[in-house]
């Protein structure tokens, strides 16, 4: 069976940037930036993302494109009769688990989108927004319903294939995301008192910068670029030799960072203009911001656009997560695409049930002091993801043949890569050690 490839350069960028740009950009990056000294942290982040993010992204793209295979098959093609393929299996497993809880949050976003469009959300008194959110998250059927919608939409796009599905939709959705972001940005910075928010986000304060913030920046760079879980390998496998992998990596990273900063410019000026406290995570999006929108003229309109934006960011990430296991089943088990997608979508839905219920009927259950949702997140994001990332570095840096590596990066010499020596040094020595530190720090083994 002939493998499908992406059809256009813009399609490749839209798909990869679509995966990278997600909830991490909107609800986490702006907040950790503000908390860790604004522009000072942005500099550190940019340094981390260039130093570690780019080389790892290039490596994953190379593994995918050279092997023209899914994330597990790739290692079998490049290094037959070795055990490296196990790291590919781990990546498939990690992305599947992440999808099971990422889709729940995407479901909340859809629920809020529908409530913004109908204007319902605007009628909730600000004091009640907290309990309004917890009652949605804690409901059994409603959350499952929205989760089902997200998984259905994701599967619908993935079933249609690479060109007619992922590429076609991300090419529409990513520009739309940019337009909504620009509209919201203008609204936010023109509010009275907006400058305090911009100050929170951008004012450099080197005293807030600690060793911990550096590791936080590194860890976030990794997560934000969707590295370490087979996504970039899988997308790389749909690329052809005309693609310049080095410049593509820089484009994705630039897009991811610029969008994260723009999200900050949307959120914090508005939050500060109305006297709210900056926060991160669910409470920022589902409690603080709805309160802010209530104070803004045409709030329902801007609120709808905002949740549309977050929904798009989430869906273009969920499709990349699902594609990892779909390509795995279709290639390793010769399963038809449609069948594989349906089976996996059903599997993800089932796996997401315990996490969903951990906000409601199962809220008393805790394992190692974590709720089921947090446990899944912890295992996948803090343990498996770094292991997957280290495996990629070790494979490309040590196990694989360097001749093949340079030929693939440069598309057989068509795109000379001046930084190759530096890249190789980083991928061999610096990146694996840095990721190891992220692992030790985020699991709490290393305390700073
Ligand atoms: N990169 C995404 C974000 O910033 C998160 C993500 C992780 C998406 C893993 C897909 C897979 O939110």
JSON list of N, CA, C and O and ligand atoms in Angstrom, two decimals, residues 19-25 98 102 220 223-226 229 231 256 317 320-321, ligand 1:
[
{"chain": "A", "resi": 19, "resn": "UNK", "atom": "N", "xyz": [-0.22, 20.91, 15.97]},
{"chain": "A", "resi": 19, "resn": "UNK", "atom": "CA", "xyz": [0.01, 20.00, 17.09]},
{"chain": "A", "resi": 19, "resn": "UNK", "atom": "C", "xyz": [0.69, 20.72, 18.24]},
{"chain": "A", "resi": 19, "resn": "UNK", "atom": "O", "xyz": [0.31, 20.58, 19.40]},
{"chain": "A", "resi": 20, "resn": "UNK", "atom": "N", "xyz": [1.68, 21.51, 17.89]},
{"chain": "A", "resi": 20, "resn": "UNK", "atom": "CA", "xyz": [2.46, 22.19, 18.94]},
{"chain": "A", "resi": 20, "resn": "UNK", "atom": "C", "xyz": [1.62, 23.23, 19.69]},
{"chain": "A", "resi": 20, "resn": "UNK", "atom": "O", "xyz": [1.69, 23.34, 20.91]},
{"chain": "A", "resi": 21, "resn": "UNK", "atom": "N", "xyz": [0.84, 23.98, 18.93]},
{"chain": "A", "resi": 21, "resn": "UNK", "atom": "CA", "xyz": [0.05, 25.04, 19.56]},
{"chain": "A", "resi": 21, "resn": "UNK", "atom": "C", "xyz": [-1.19, 24.43, 20.19]},
{"chain": "A", "resi": 21, "resn": "UNK", "atom": "O", "xyz": [-2.04, 23.89, 19.48]},
{"chain": "A", "resi": 22, "resn": "UNK", "atom": "N", "xyz": [-1.22, 24.48, 21.50]},
{"chain": "A", "resi": 22, "resn": "UNK", "atom": "CA", "xyz": [-2.37, 23.86, 22.17]},
{"chain": "A", "resi": 22, "resn": "UNK", "atom": "C", "xyz": [-2.65, 24.54, 23.48]},
{"chain": "A", "resi": 22, "resn": "UNK", "atom": "O", "xyz": [-2.30, 25.71, 23.68]},
{"chain": "A", "resi": 23, "resn": "UNK", "atom": "N", "xyz": [-3.27, 23.80, 24.39]},
{"chain": "A", "resi": 23, "resn": "UNK", "atom": "CA", "xyz": [-3.61, 24.39, 25.68]},
{"chain": "A", "resi": 23, "resn": "UNK", "atom": "C", "xyz": [-2.38, 24.90, 26.41]},
{"chain": "A", "resi": 23, "resn": "UNK", "atom": "O", "xyz": [-2.45, 25.89, 27.14]},
{"chain": "A", "resi": 24, "resn": "UNK", "atom": "N", "xyz": [-1.27, 24.23, 26.20]},
{"chain": "A", "resi": 24, "resn": "UNK", "atom": "CA", "xyz": [-0.02, 24.64, 26.85]},
{"chain": "A", "resi": 24, "resn": "UNK", "atom": "C", "xyz": [0.33, 26.09, 26.52]},
{"chain": "A", "resi": 24, "resn": "UNK", "atom": "O", "xyz": [0.83, 26.83, 27.38]},
{"chain": "A", "resi": 25, "resn": "UNK", "atom": "N", "xyz": [0.07, 26.50, 25.28]},
{"chain": "A", "resi": 25, "resn": "UNK", "atom": "CA", "xyz": [0.40, 27.87, 24.88]},
{"chain": "A", "resi": 25, "resn": "UNK", "atom": "C", "xyz": [-0.53, 28.86, 25.52]},
{"chain": "A", "resi": 25, "resn": "UNK", "atom": "O", "xyz": [-0.16, 30.00, 25.78]},
{"chain": "A", "resi": 98, "resn": "UNK", "atom": "N", "xyz": [-2.16, 10.43, 26.85]},
{"chain": "A", "resi": 98, "resn": "UNK", "atom": "CA", "xyz": [-2.33, 11.89, 26.89]},
{"chain": "A", "resi": 98, "resn": "UNK", "atom": "C", "xyz": [-3.64, 12.29, 26.23]},
{"chain": "A", "resi": 98, "resn": "UNK", "atom": "O", "xyz": [-4.39, 13.11, 26.74]},
{"chain": "A", "resi": 102, "resn": "UNK", "atom": "N", "xyz": [-6.39, 14.82, 27.65]},
{"chain": "A", "resi": 102, "resn": "UNK", "atom": "CA", "xyz": [-6.41, 16.10, 26.90]},
{"chain": "A", "resi": 102, "resn": "UNK", "atom": "C", "xyz": [-7.81, 16.33, 26.33]},
{"chain": "A", "resi": 102, "resn": "UNK", "atom": "O", "xyz": [-8.32, 17.44, 26.29]},
{"chain": "A", "resi": 220, "resn": "UNK", "atom": "N", "xyz": [8.63, 22.92, 29.77]},
{"chain": "A", "resi": 220, "resn": "UNK", "atom": "CA", "xyz": [7.52, 23.44, 28.99]},
{"chain": "A", "resi": 220, "resn": "UNK", "atom": "C", "xyz": [7.86, 23.46, 27.51]},
{"chain": "A", "resi": 220, "resn": "UNK", "atom": "O", "xyz": [7.00, 23.17, 26.67]},
{"chain": "A", "resi": 223, "resn": "UNK", "atom": "N", "xyz": [7.15, 20.00, 26.16]},
{"chain": "A", "resi": 223, "resn": "UNK", "atom": "CA", "xyz": [5.72, 19.68, 26.08]},
{"chain": "A", "resi": 223, "resn": "UNK", "atom": "C", "xyz": [5.06, 20.52, 24.99]},
{"chain": "A", "resi": 223, "resn": "UNK", "atom": "O", "xyz": [4.27, 20.02, 24.19]},
{"chain": "A", "resi": 224, "resn": "UNK", "atom": "N", "xyz": [5.42, 21.77, 24.97]},
{"chain": "A", "resi": 224, "resn": "UNK", "atom": "CA", "xyz": [4.75, 22.68, 24.04]},
{"chain": "A", "resi": 224, "resn": "UNK", "atom": "C", "xyz": [5.04, 22.33, 22.59]},
{"chain": "A", "resi": 224, "resn": "UNK", "atom": "O", "xyz": [4.22, 22.59, 21.72]},
{"chain": "A", "resi": 225, "resn": "UNK", "atom": "N", "xyz": [6.19, 21.73, 22.34]},
{"chain": "A", "resi": 225, "resn": "UNK", "atom": "CA", "xyz": [6.50, 21.37, 20.95]},
{"chain": "A", "resi": 225, "resn": "UNK", "atom": "C", "xyz": [6.01, 19.97, 20.59]},
{"chain": "A", "resi": 225, "resn": "UNK", "atom": "O", "xyz": [6.32, 19.46, 19.52]},
{"chain": "A", "resi": 226, "resn": "UNK", "atom": "N", "xyz": [5.27, 19.35, 21.50]},
{"chain": "A", "resi": 226, "resn": "UNK", "atom": "CA", "xyz": [4.75, 17.99, 21.27]},
{"chain": "A", "resi": 226, "resn": "UNK", "atom": "C", "xyz": [5.87, 16.99, 20.99]},
{"chain": "A", "resi": 226, "resn": "UNK", "atom": "O", "xyz": [5.73, 16.12, 20.13]},
{"chain": "A", "resi": 229, "resn": "UNK", "atom": "N", "xyz": [6.74, 12.01, 22.03]},
{"chain": "A", "resi": 229, "resn": "UNK", "atom": "CA", "xyz": [5.63, 11.05, 22.05]},
{"chain": "A", "resi": 229, "resn": "UNK", "atom": "C", "xyz": [5.25, 10.58, 20.65]},
{"chain": "A", "resi": 229, "resn": "UNK", "atom": "O", "xyz": [4.11, 10.20, 20.41]},
{"chain": "A", "resi": 231, "resn": "UNK", "atom": "N", "xyz": [4.73, 12.08, 17.89]},
{"chain": "A", "resi": 231, "resn": "UNK", "atom": "CA", "xyz": [3.94, 12.91, 16.98]},
{"chain": "A", "resi": 231, "resn": "UNK", "atom": "C", "xyz": [4.79, 13.44, 15.83]},
{"chain": "A", "resi": 231, "resn": "UNK", "atom": "O", "xyz": [4.43, 13.33, 14.66]},
{"chain": "A", "resi": 256, "resn": "UNK", "atom": "N", "xyz": [5.01, 28.55, 17.43]},
{"chain": "A", "resi": 256, "resn": "UNK", "atom": "CA", "xyz": [4.56, 28.12, 18.75]},
{"chain": "A", "resi": 256, "resn": "UNK", "atom": "C", "xyz": [4.83, 29.21, 19.79]},
{"chain": "A", "resi": 256, "resn": "UNK", "atom": "O", "xyz": [3.97, 29.51, 20.62]},
{"chain": "A", "resi": 317, "resn": "UNK", "atom": "N", "xyz": [-4.36, 19.65, 18.16]},
{"chain": "A", "resi": 317, "resn": "UNK", "atom": "CA", "xyz": [-3.44, 18.83, 18.94]},
{"chain": "A", "resi": 317, "resn": "UNK", "atom": "C", "xyz": [-3.98, 17.41, 19.11]},
{"chain": "A", "resi": 317, "resn": "UNK", "atom": "O", "xyz": [-3.22, 16.45, 19.02]},
{"chain": "A", "resi": 320, "resn": "UNK", "atom": "N", "xyz": [-3.30, 15.16, 16.16]},
{"chain": "A", "resi": 320, "resn": "UNK", "atom": "CA", "xyz": [-1.92, 14.66, 16.05]},
{"chain": "A", "resi": 320, "resn": "UNK", "atom": "C", "xyz": [-1.70, 13.52, 17.04]},
{"chain": "A", "resi": 320, "resn": "UNK", "atom": "O", "xyz": [-0.97, 12.57, 16.76]},
{"chain": "A", "resi": 321, "resn": "UNK", "atom": "N", "xyz": [-2.32, 13.61, 18.20]},
{"chain": "A", "resi": 321, "resn": "UNK", "atom": "CA", "xyz": [-2.18, 12.54, 19.19]},
{"chain": "A", "resi": 321, "resn": "UNK", "atom": "C", "xyz": [-2.79, 11.25, 18.68]},
{"chain": "A", "resi": 321, "resn": "UNK", "atom": "O", "xyz": [-2.23, 10.17, 18.84]},
{"chain": "B", "resi": 1, "resn": "LIG", "atom": "N1", "xyz": [1.88, 20.91, 22.45]},
{"chain": "B", "resi": 1, "resn": "LIG", "atom": "C1", "xyz": [0.59, 20.95, 23.02]},
{"chain": "B", "resi": 1, "resn": "LIG", "atom": "C2", "xyz": [0.35, 22.19, 23.81]},
{"chain": "B", "resi": 1, "resn": "LIG", "atom": "O1", "xyz": [1.13, 23.09, 23.85]},
{"chain": "B", "resi": 1, "resn": "LIG", "atom": "C3", "xyz": [0.34, 19.86, 23.96]},
{"chain": "B", "resi": 1, "resn": "LIG", "atom": "C4", "xyz": [0.38, 18.56, 23.36]},
{"chain": "B", "resi": 1, "resn": "LIG", "atom": "C5", "xyz": [1.10, 17.65, 23.97]},
{"chain": "B", "resi": 1, "resn": "LIG", "atom": "C6", "xyz": [-0.29, 18.30, 22.22]},
{"chain": "B", "resi": 1, "resn": "LIG", "atom": "C7", "xyz": [1.15, 16.45, 23.43]},
{"chain": "B", "resi": 1, "resn": "LIG", "atom": "C8", "xyz": [-0.25, 17.11, 21.69]},
{"chain": "B", "resi": 1, "resn": "LIG", "atom": "C9", "xyz": [0.49, 16.21, 22.28]},
{"chain": "B", "resi": 1, "resn": "LIG", "atom": "O2", "xyz": [-0.66, 22.30, 24.42]}
]
